[in-house]
Coordinates of C-alpha atoms in Angstrom, one line a residue:
X1 CA 100.5 63.5 155.1
X2 CA 96.1 64.0 155.9
X3 CA 97.3 67.0 157.9
X4 CA 99.6 68.1 155.2
X5 CA 97.1 67.9 152.8
X6 CA 94.7 69.4 154.6
X7 CA 97.0 72.6 154.8
X8 CA 97.9 73.4 151.3
X9 CA 94.3 73.1 150.3
X10 CA 93.4 75.5 153.7
X11 CA 96.4 77.7 153.6
X12 CA 98.3 77.6 150.2
X13 CA 98.3 81.0 148.3
X14 CA 99.5 83.3 146.9
X15 CA 98.6 87.3 148.0
X16 CA 97.8 89.3 146.2
X17 CA 101.3 91.5 147.2
X18 CA 103.2 88.3 145.9
X19 CA 101.2 88.1 142.8
X20 CA 102.4 91.9 142.3
X21 CA 105.8 91.4 143.6
X22 CA 106.5 88.2 141.3
X23 CA 104.9 89.9 138.3
X24 CA 107.9 92.9 138.9
X25 CA 110.6 90.5 139.5
X26 CA 109.7 88.5 136.8
X27 CA 109.3 92.2 134.2
X28 CA 112.6 93.7 135.7
X29 CA 115.0 90.2 136.0
X30 CA 113.2 89.1 132.3
X31 CA 114.4 92.1 131.1
X32 CA 118.1 91.5 132.0
X33 CA 118.3 88.0 130.7
X34 CA 117.1 89.4 127.2
X35 CA 119.1 92.6 127.6
X36 CA 122.1 91.4 125.9
X37 CA 120.3 90.6 122.4
X38 CA 116.8 92.4 123.5
X39 CA 114.1 92.0 121.5
X40 CA 110.4 92.0 122.2
X41 CA 110.0 88.2 121.8
X42 CA 113.1 88.2 123.4
X43 CA 111.3 89.9 126.8
X44 CA 108.0 88.1 127.0
X45 CA 110.5 85.3 126.4
X46 CA 112.2 86.1 129.5
X47 CA 109.6 87.0 132.1
X48 CA 108.0 83.3 131.5
X49 CA 110.9 82.2 131.3
X50 CA 111.7 83.8 135.4
X51 CA 107.8 83.4 136.0
X52 CA 107.4 80.3 136.0
X53 CA 110.9 79.5 138.1
X54 CA 109.7 82.5 140.6
X55 CA 106.8 80.3 141.3
X56 CA 107.1 76.8 141.5
X57 CA 111.1 78.1 144.0
X58 CA 108.2 79.8 146.0
X59 CA 105.4 77.3 145.8
X60 CA 107.4 74.9 146.9
X61 CA 108.8 76.6 150.0
X62 CA 104.8 77.6 150.9
X63 CA 104.4 73.6 150.7
X64 CA 107.1 73.0 153.0
X65 CA 107.0 75.5 155.1
X66 CA 103.1 74.0 156.1
X67 CA 104.9 70.8 156.8
X68 CA 106.3 72.2 159.4
X69 CA 103.8 74.8 160.7
X70 CA 104.2 78.3 159.3
X71 CA 103.5 80.5 156.4
X72 CA 105.2 82.1 154.6
X73 CA 105.3 85.0 152.1
X74 CA 107.5 86.9 149.2
X75 CA 109.3 89.8 149.1
X76 CA 110.5 92.2 147.1
X77 CA 114.4 93.5 147.4
X78 CA 114.5 96.3 145.5
X79 CA 118.1 96.8 146.1
X80 CA 119.0 93.6 144.8
X81 CA 116.8 93.7 142.1
X82 CA 118.8 98.0 141.5
X83 CA 121.8 95.8 141.7
X84 CA 120.9 93.1 139.1
X85 CA 119.5 95.7 136.4
X86 CA 122.4 98.1 137.1
X87 CA 125.0 95.5 136.5
X88 CA 123.2 94.4 134.1
X89 CA 123.7 97.7 132.2
X90 CA 127.0 98.6 132.9
X91 CA 128.1 95.0 131.1
X92 CA 126.2 95.1 128.3
X93 CA 124.2 92.4 129.1
X94 CA 127.2 90.0 129.7
X95 CA 126.5 89.7 134.0
X96 CA 122.9 89.4 133.7
X97 CA 123.3 86.8 136.2
X98 CA 122.9 88.6 139.4
X99 CA 119.4 87.3 140.7
X100 CA 118.6 88.5 143.5
X101 CA 114.3 89.3 143.4
X102 CA 113.6 88.9 147.0
X103 CA 112.9 86.4 150.0
X104 CA 111.0 84.9 152.5
X105 CA 109.1 85.7 155.6
X106 CA 107.7 83.7 157.9
X107 CA 104.8 83.6 161.0
X108 CA 104.0 80.8 162.5
X109 CA 100.0 79.2 162.3
X110 CA 100.4 78.8 166.1
X111 CA 97.4 75.9 165.9
X112 CA 99.5 73.8 164.2
X113 CA 103.2 74.8 165.9
X114 CA 101.3 73.3 169.4
X115 CA 103.9 71.4 171.6
X116 CA 106.7 72.7 168.4
X117 CA 109.8 75.0 169.0
X118 CA 107.9 76.5 171.9
X119 CA 109.4 79.5 171.8
X120 CA 108.7 80.6 168.7
X121 CA 110.8 80.8 164.7
X122 CA 114.0 79.6 165.1
X123 CA 116.4 79.1 162.4
X124 CA 117.2 76.1 161.6
X125 CA 113.2 74.7 160.5
X126 CA 113.2 78.2 158.7
X127 CA 116.4 77.5 156.5
X128 CA 114.9 74.2 155.6
X129 CA 112.2 75.6 153.9
X130 CA 114.4 78.3 152.6
X131 CA 116.8 75.4 151.3
X132 CA 113.2 73.9 150.2
X133 CA 113.4 76.5 147.4
X134 CA 116.7 76.2 146.2
X135 CA 116.3 72.7 145.8
X136 CA 113.0 73.1 144.4
X137 CA 115.2 75.4 141.2
X138 CA 117.8 73.0 140.4
X139 CA 115.0 69.9 140.4
X140 CA 112.7 71.7 137.7
X141 CA 115.5 73.3 135.9
X142 CA 117.2 69.5 135.2
X143 CA 113.4 68.2 134.5
X144 CA 114.0 70.4 131.2
X145 CA 116.6 69.7 130.9
X146 CA 116.2 66.0 131.4
X147 CA 113.5 66.5 128.4
X148 CA 115.8 68.3 126.2
X149 CA 118.2 65.5 126.4
X150 CA 116.1 62.6 126.4
X151 CA 113.1 63.3 125.2
X152 CA 113.1 65.5 122.7
X153 CA 116.7 64.8 122.0
X154 CA 117.8 68.3 120.4
X155 CA 118.3 71.0 121.5
X156 CA 116.1 73.0 122.8
X157 CA 116.3 77.0 123.7
X158 CA 113.5 77.8 125.6
X159 CA 114.2 75.0 128.0
X160 CA 117.7 74.9 127.7
X161 CA 117.5 78.6 129.1
X162 CA 114.9 77.3 132.0
X163 CA 117.4 75.0 132.6
X164 CA 120.4 77.4 133.2
X165 CA 117.7 80.4 134.8
X166 CA 117.0 77.6 137.4
X167 CA 120.7 77.0 137.9
X168 CA 121.3 80.7 138.4
X169 CA 118.3 81.8 140.5
X170 CA 119.9 78.5 142.9
X171 CA 123.3 79.7 143.3
X172 CA 122.1 83.4 143.7
X173 CA 119.7 82.5 146.3
X174 CA 122.1 81.2 148.1
X175 CA 124.2 84.0 149.6
X176 CA 124.0 85.1 152.5
X177 CA 122.4 87.7 152.8
X178 CA 119.1 89.1 153.7
X179 CA 116.9 88.5 152.7
X180 CA 118.0 86.2 150.5
X181 CA 117.3 81.6 151.4
X182 CA 121.5 81.6 152.0
X183 CA 121.1 83.8 155.3
X184 CA 118.4 81.8 157.6
X185 CA 120.3 78.4 156.4
X186 CA 123.8 80.1 157.1
X187 CA 122.1 80.7 160.6
X188 CA 121.0 77.0 160.9
X189 CA 123.8 75.7 160.3
X190 CA 127.3 76.7 159.1
X191 CA 128.6 74.0 158.6
X192 CA 125.6 72.8 156.4
X193 CA 125.2 76.2 154.4
X194 CA 129.3 75.5 153.7
X195 CA 128.5 72.0 152.6
X196 CA 125.6 72.6 150.7
X197 CA 126.7 76.0 148.8
X198 CA 129.8 74.4 147.7
X199 CA 127.8 71.5 146.3
X200 CA 125.5 73.5 144.7
X201 CA 127.7 76.3 143.5
X202 CA 129.8 73.6 142.0
X203 CA 127.3 72.0 139.8
X204 CA 126.6 75.1 138.1
X205 CA 130.1 75.3 137.4
X206 CA 131.0 72.6 135.9
X207 CA 127.4 72.4 134.5
X208 CA 127.4 75.9 132.9
X209 CA 130.9 76.6 132.1
X210 CA 132.4 73.2 131.4
X211 CA 129.2 71.0 129.7
X212 CA 129.8 68.6 132.8
X213 CA 126.4 66.7 134.4
X214 CA 127.8 65.0 137.6
X215 CA 126.4 66.0 140.7
X216 CA 128.9 63.1 142.2
X217 CA 132.0 65.3 140.9
X218 CA 129.8 68.6 142.8
X219 CA 129.1 66.6 146.2
X220 CA 132.4 65.8 146.0
X221 CA 134.0 69.6 145.8
X222 CA 131.4 70.5 147.7
X223 CA 132.8 68.1 150.2
X224 CA 136.5 69.9 149.9
X225 CA 134.9 73.0 150.2
X226 CA 133.6 72.2 153.4
X227 CA 136.4 70.2 155.1
X228 CA 138.3 73.7 154.3
X229 CA 136.4 75.9 156.0
X230 CA 136.0 74.2 159.4
X231 CA 140.5 73.6 159.2
X232 CA 140.9 77.2 158.2
X233 CA 137.7 78.5 160.3
X234 CA 134.9 76.7 161.9
X235 CA 137.8 74.6 164.2
X236 CA 139.3 78.2 165.8
X237 CA 136.3 79.5 166.6
X238 CA 136.0 76.9 169.3

């Protein structure tokens, strides 16, 4: 723990390029988020929600990366942002939830990786780092939802929208295409990816469509998806 604290003090930072990328992603996705009922205040509100969510998502990944002996940098994905914007325009704001801001790249902290994974980067630790951001988004959003439900006891659109956006960010981040987080976990372990993606996707559907806040049911659905994948696909590859 002391070693991690020292590494955080020494290496944890957002570079100028990362700050610019996060700011630009927040502006564009915030616009998508506010497009349907557009107002200037709604745009500002959307930008704030997106910026807070991305900073927490990437910040947790940075801490986990340092723990694993890596440094990471967030890179903007222009194609993903433009696709999301195009779909938002075509759907008149009804489909704003294709949130594809970008992904992370890895470099080794050589002095801190001595004796570990001596052949360089590999997908398992990278998958753990990438998935930590997905979990961070779920936890971040759930925290605000719990404040709304159990502390304030009344509906607060700002808190509820943070919850919704972070669930959407978690699901979209798990899509297994570069540079999104999901491709690291997919290449690390298809079996784990199937279970985790299935669980998070099921929880998002239960929550956003049916307003059922149950991780138990989500895990059950995730297990069913994992088992189906194993029987239909993975086992046939042996």
